[in-house]
């Protein structure tokens, strides 16, 4: 049919809703890259290669198509940056107005720049993402003319679940899927995708869902690890992984369910582990991911160490966003930058190769 596309919309039959038109920028269909230097049983689902550089585009194509089909002319989203960039692009494509609410000073440069370029109205709050999220929750209920694009909107998750479909098509059922967790929609969406494939008889088991959070923003992982039923929210979350700098995840119940019902678990990683993992991924695999995404690799290393995951198990890491999103994080890696006299370049290269300069 006309609505059947290549990426997310390839799975039209499994995406509910009826749409007058589809707002798509050819999202989805991202590569599943086999590790070549870390572990041959490890795979990277590189969501950084979506149109705006994160997995958010998968959800946004469905949510904005729904907004347009319901005749909304205005959309809004609170965001740590990627949802904002994606919402701005898809609203632009749909020809409707977008407002985004950001935690001032805490959004990575690439994401802010995208939202500026795509032409959103940018509203910045003094406070964390959670403050922005609360404001949007209240606003969309009171002011019925704005359509919310955050992940409490179920259409977002219907798009994001196609990550699971693509993994199954390419790899079959892995043993583990490791997902960075912030507002906690994505881990649930992927789990939902696997479950739907069980229901329609495509697969007969699902992978363990392992959620990773950063130390300063780990309400869900802390609760899971301590065996508590409800998380203690964090008033002032903090982490270098600004995408997941969230203290009160809206979808926490859904994430806990996905983790528990899949027999998975949660892992907490520190900022220095995140930056190390980001560098390892870049320097051993040639893959550039933003810090929030690198939590998946940091979590994998920890899971192997703690014998939660075996190195012989097939494990997929969801690399949620591109490294270019956050240039500041990349420049934190140690670099060899040498001011040279052009006449001395040969000498320096030979020194580097022979090890005398290291
Ligand atoms: N990774 C990246 C790169 C993200 O941008 C996010 C969330 C996550 C992981 C976590 O996904 O919220 O579904 O658990 N970013 C949101 C945003 C909060 O506003 O861009 P989640």
mmCIF file of N, CA and C and ligand atoms in Angstrom, residues 54-56 78-84 111 129 150-151 156 160 180-187 243-244 246 251 290 292-293 320-321, ligand 1:
data_model
loop_
_atom_site.group_PDB
_atom_site.id
_atom_site.type_symbol
_atom_site.label_atom_id
_atom_site.label_comp_id
_atom_site.label_asym_id
_atom_site.label_seq_id
_atom_site.Cartn_x
_atom_site.Cartn_y
_atom_site.Cartn_z
ATOM 1 N N UNK A 54 18.890 10.057 16.318
ATOM 2 C CA UNK A 54 18.541 9.243 17.497
ATOM 3 C C UNK A 54 17.311 8.383 17.212
ATOM 4 N N UNK A 55 17.068 7.420 18.113
ATOM 5 C CA UNK A 55 15.919 6.509 17.977
ATOM 6 C C UNK A 55 14.585 7.229 18.068
ATOM 7 N N UNK A 56 14.602 8.471 18.538
ATOM 8 C CA UNK A 56 13.353 9.205 18.728
ATOM 9 C C UNK A 56 12.566 9.315 17.432
ATOM 10 N N UNK A 78 8.596 18.183 26.144
ATOM 11 C CA UNK A 78 9.709 18.440 27.060
ATOM 12 C C UNK A 78 10.837 17.525 26.632
ATOM 13 N N UNK A 79 12.080 17.956 26.822
ATOM 14 C CA UNK A 79 13.158 17.101 26.318
ATOM 15 C C UNK A 79 14.511 17.402 26.933
ATOM 16 N N UNK A 80 15.329 16.356 27.008
ATOM 17 C CA UNK A 80 16.740 16.553 27.325
ATOM 18 C C UNK A 80 17.528 16.859 26.036
ATOM 19 N N UNK A 81 16.845 16.872 24.902
ATOM 20 C CA UNK A 81 17.496 17.304 23.661
ATOM 21 C C UNK A 81 17.133 16.514 22.421
ATOM 22 N N UNK A 82 17.128 15.194 22.513
ATOM 23 C CA UNK A 82 16.879 14.396 21.305
ATOM 24 C C UNK A 82 15.418 14.385 20.881
ATOM 25 N N UNK A 83 14.520 14.267 21.846
ATOM 26 C CA UNK A 83 13.097 14.337 21.516
ATOM 27 C C UNK A 83 12.808 15.688 20.876
ATOM 28 N N UNK A 84 13.440 16.735 21.406
ATOM 29 C CA UNK A 84 13.247 18.086 20.878
ATOM 30 C C UNK A 84 13.702 18.172 19.421
ATOM 31 N N UNK A 111 22.162 18.932 19.776
ATOM 32 C CA UNK A 111 20.695 18.791 19.847
ATOM 33 C C UNK A 111 20.020 20.160 19.856
ATOM 34 N N UNK A 129 15.060 18.349 33.507
ATOM 35 C CA UNK A 129 14.053 17.825 32.574
ATOM 36 C C UNK A 129 12.733 17.582 33.289
ATOM 37 N N UNK A 150 5.738 13.658 23.979
ATOM 38 C CA UNK A 150 6.598 12.900 24.905
ATOM 39 C C UNK A 150 6.203 11.426 24.929
ATOM 40 N N UNK A 151 7.040 10.618 25.581
ATOM 41 C CA UNK A 151 6.850 9.175 25.450
ATOM 42 C C UNK A 151 5.719 8.623 26.313
ATOM 43 N N UNK A 156 4.239 7.168 20.287
ATOM 44 C CA UNK A 156 5.701 7.198 20.254
ATOM 45 C C UNK A 156 6.249 5.771 20.401
ATOM 46 N N UNK A 160 8.703 3.115 18.261
ATOM 47 C CA UNK A 160 9.988 2.667 18.800
ATOM 48 C C UNK A 160 10.089 1.144 18.924
ATOM 49 N N UNK A 180 19.890 1.917 27.363
ATOM 50 C CA UNK A 180 20.009 3.053 28.283
ATOM 51 C C UNK A 180 18.615 3.519 28.701
ATOM 52 N N UNK A 181 18.446 3.854 29.976
ATOM 53 C CA UNK A 181 17.113 4.221 30.476
ATOM 54 C C UNK A 181 17.124 5.642 31.043
ATOM 55 N N UNK A 182 16.190 6.455 30.534
ATOM 56 C CA UNK A 182 16.035 7.823 31.027
ATOM 57 C C UNK A 182 14.615 8.029 31.517
ATOM 58 N N UNK A 183 13.745 8.485 30.612
ATOM 59 C CA UNK A 183 12.335 8.634 30.949
ATOM 60 C C UNK A 183 11.627 7.285 30.865
ATOM 61 N N UNK A 184 12.349 6.271 30.409
ATOM 62 C CA UNK A 184 11.982 4.852 30.537
ATOM 63 C C UNK A 184 10.937 4.344 29.552
ATOM 64 N N UNK A 185 10.734 5.050 28.458
ATOM 65 C CA UNK A 185 9.790 4.571 27.454
ATOM 66 C C UNK A 185 10.397 3.541 26.519
ATOM 67 N N UNK A 186 11.658 3.738 26.148
ATOM 68 C CA UNK A 186 12.227 2.931 25.073
ATOM 69 C C UNK A 186 12.407 1.466 25.440
ATOM 70 N N UNK A 187 12.851 1.203 26.652
ATOM 71 C CA UNK A 187 13.067 -0.202 27.039
ATOM 72 C C UNK A 187 11.734 -0.945 27.010
ATOM 73 N N UNK A 243 21.364 13.261 28.143
ATOM 74 C CA UNK A 243 20.128 12.715 27.548
ATOM 75 C C UNK A 243 19.286 11.976 28.587
ATOM 76 N N UNK A 244 19.954 11.374 29.555
ATOM 77 C CA UNK A 244 19.232 10.566 30.556
ATOM 78 C C UNK A 244 19.392 11.161 31.961
ATOM 79 N N UNK A 246 17.611 12.402 34.301
ATOM 80 C CA UNK A 246 16.185 12.416 34.642
ATOM 81 C C UNK A 246 15.985 11.786 36.018
ATOM 82 N N UNK A 251 7.714 6.964 32.699
ATOM 83 C CA UNK A 251 7.313 5.590 32.352
ATOM 84 C C UNK A 251 7.939 4.533 33.257
ATOM 85 N N UNK A 290 26.728 8.944 21.492
ATOM 86 C CA UNK A 290 26.728 9.951 22.563
ATOM 87 C C UNK A 290 26.813 9.252 23.926
ATOM 88 N N UNK A 292 24.958 8.955 26.612
ATOM 89 C CA UNK A 292 23.813 8.152 27.071
ATOM 90 C C UNK A 292 23.825 6.779 26.408
ATOM 91 N N UNK A 293 24.213 6.733 25.152
ATOM 92 C CA UNK A 293 24.258 5.461 24.427
ATOM 93 C C UNK A 293 25.415 4.594 24.896
ATOM 94 N N UNK A 320 21.600 4.538 21.208
ATOM 95 C CA UNK A 320 20.416 5.378 20.996
ATOM 96 C C UNK A 320 20.665 6.676 20.229
ATOM 97 N N UNK A 321 21.874 7.238 20.328
ATOM 98 C CA UNK A 321 22.127 8.528 19.676
ATOM 99 C C UNK A 321 23.558 8.663 19.156
HETATM 100 N N1 LIG B 1 19.444 7.590 24.915
HETATM 101 C C1 LIG B 1 19.288 8.805 24.377
HETATM 102 C C2 LIG B 1 20.322 9.275 23.419
HETATM 103 C C3 LIG B 1 18.167 9.589 24.721
HETATM 104 O O1 LIG B 1 18.035 10.797 24.175
HETATM 105 C C4 LIG B 1 17.235 9.093 25.645
HETATM 106 C C5 LIG B 1 16.087 9.895 26.054
HETATM 107 C C6 LIG B 1 17.441 7.808 26.160
HETATM 108 C C7 LIG B 1 18.557 7.088 25.770
HETATM 109 C C8 LIG B 1 16.505 7.190 27.127
HETATM 110 O O2 LIG B 1 15.313 6.777 26.534
HETATM 111 O O3 LIG B 1 13.740 8.124 27.891
HETATM 112 O O4 LIG B 1 12.956 6.191 26.536
HETATM 113 O O5 LIG B 1 14.316 5.820 28.581
HETATM 114 N N2 LIG B 1 15.921 11.104 25.743
HETATM 115 C C9 LIG B 1 14.705 11.888 26.030
HETATM 116 C C10 LIG B 1 14.763 13.209 25.300
HETATM 117 C C11 LIG B 1 14.377 11.997 27.458
HETATM 118 O O6 LIG B 1 14.119 14.176 25.738
HETATM 119 O O7 LIG B 1 15.434 13.289 24.277
HETATM 120 P P1 LIG B 1 14.009 6.719 27.434
#
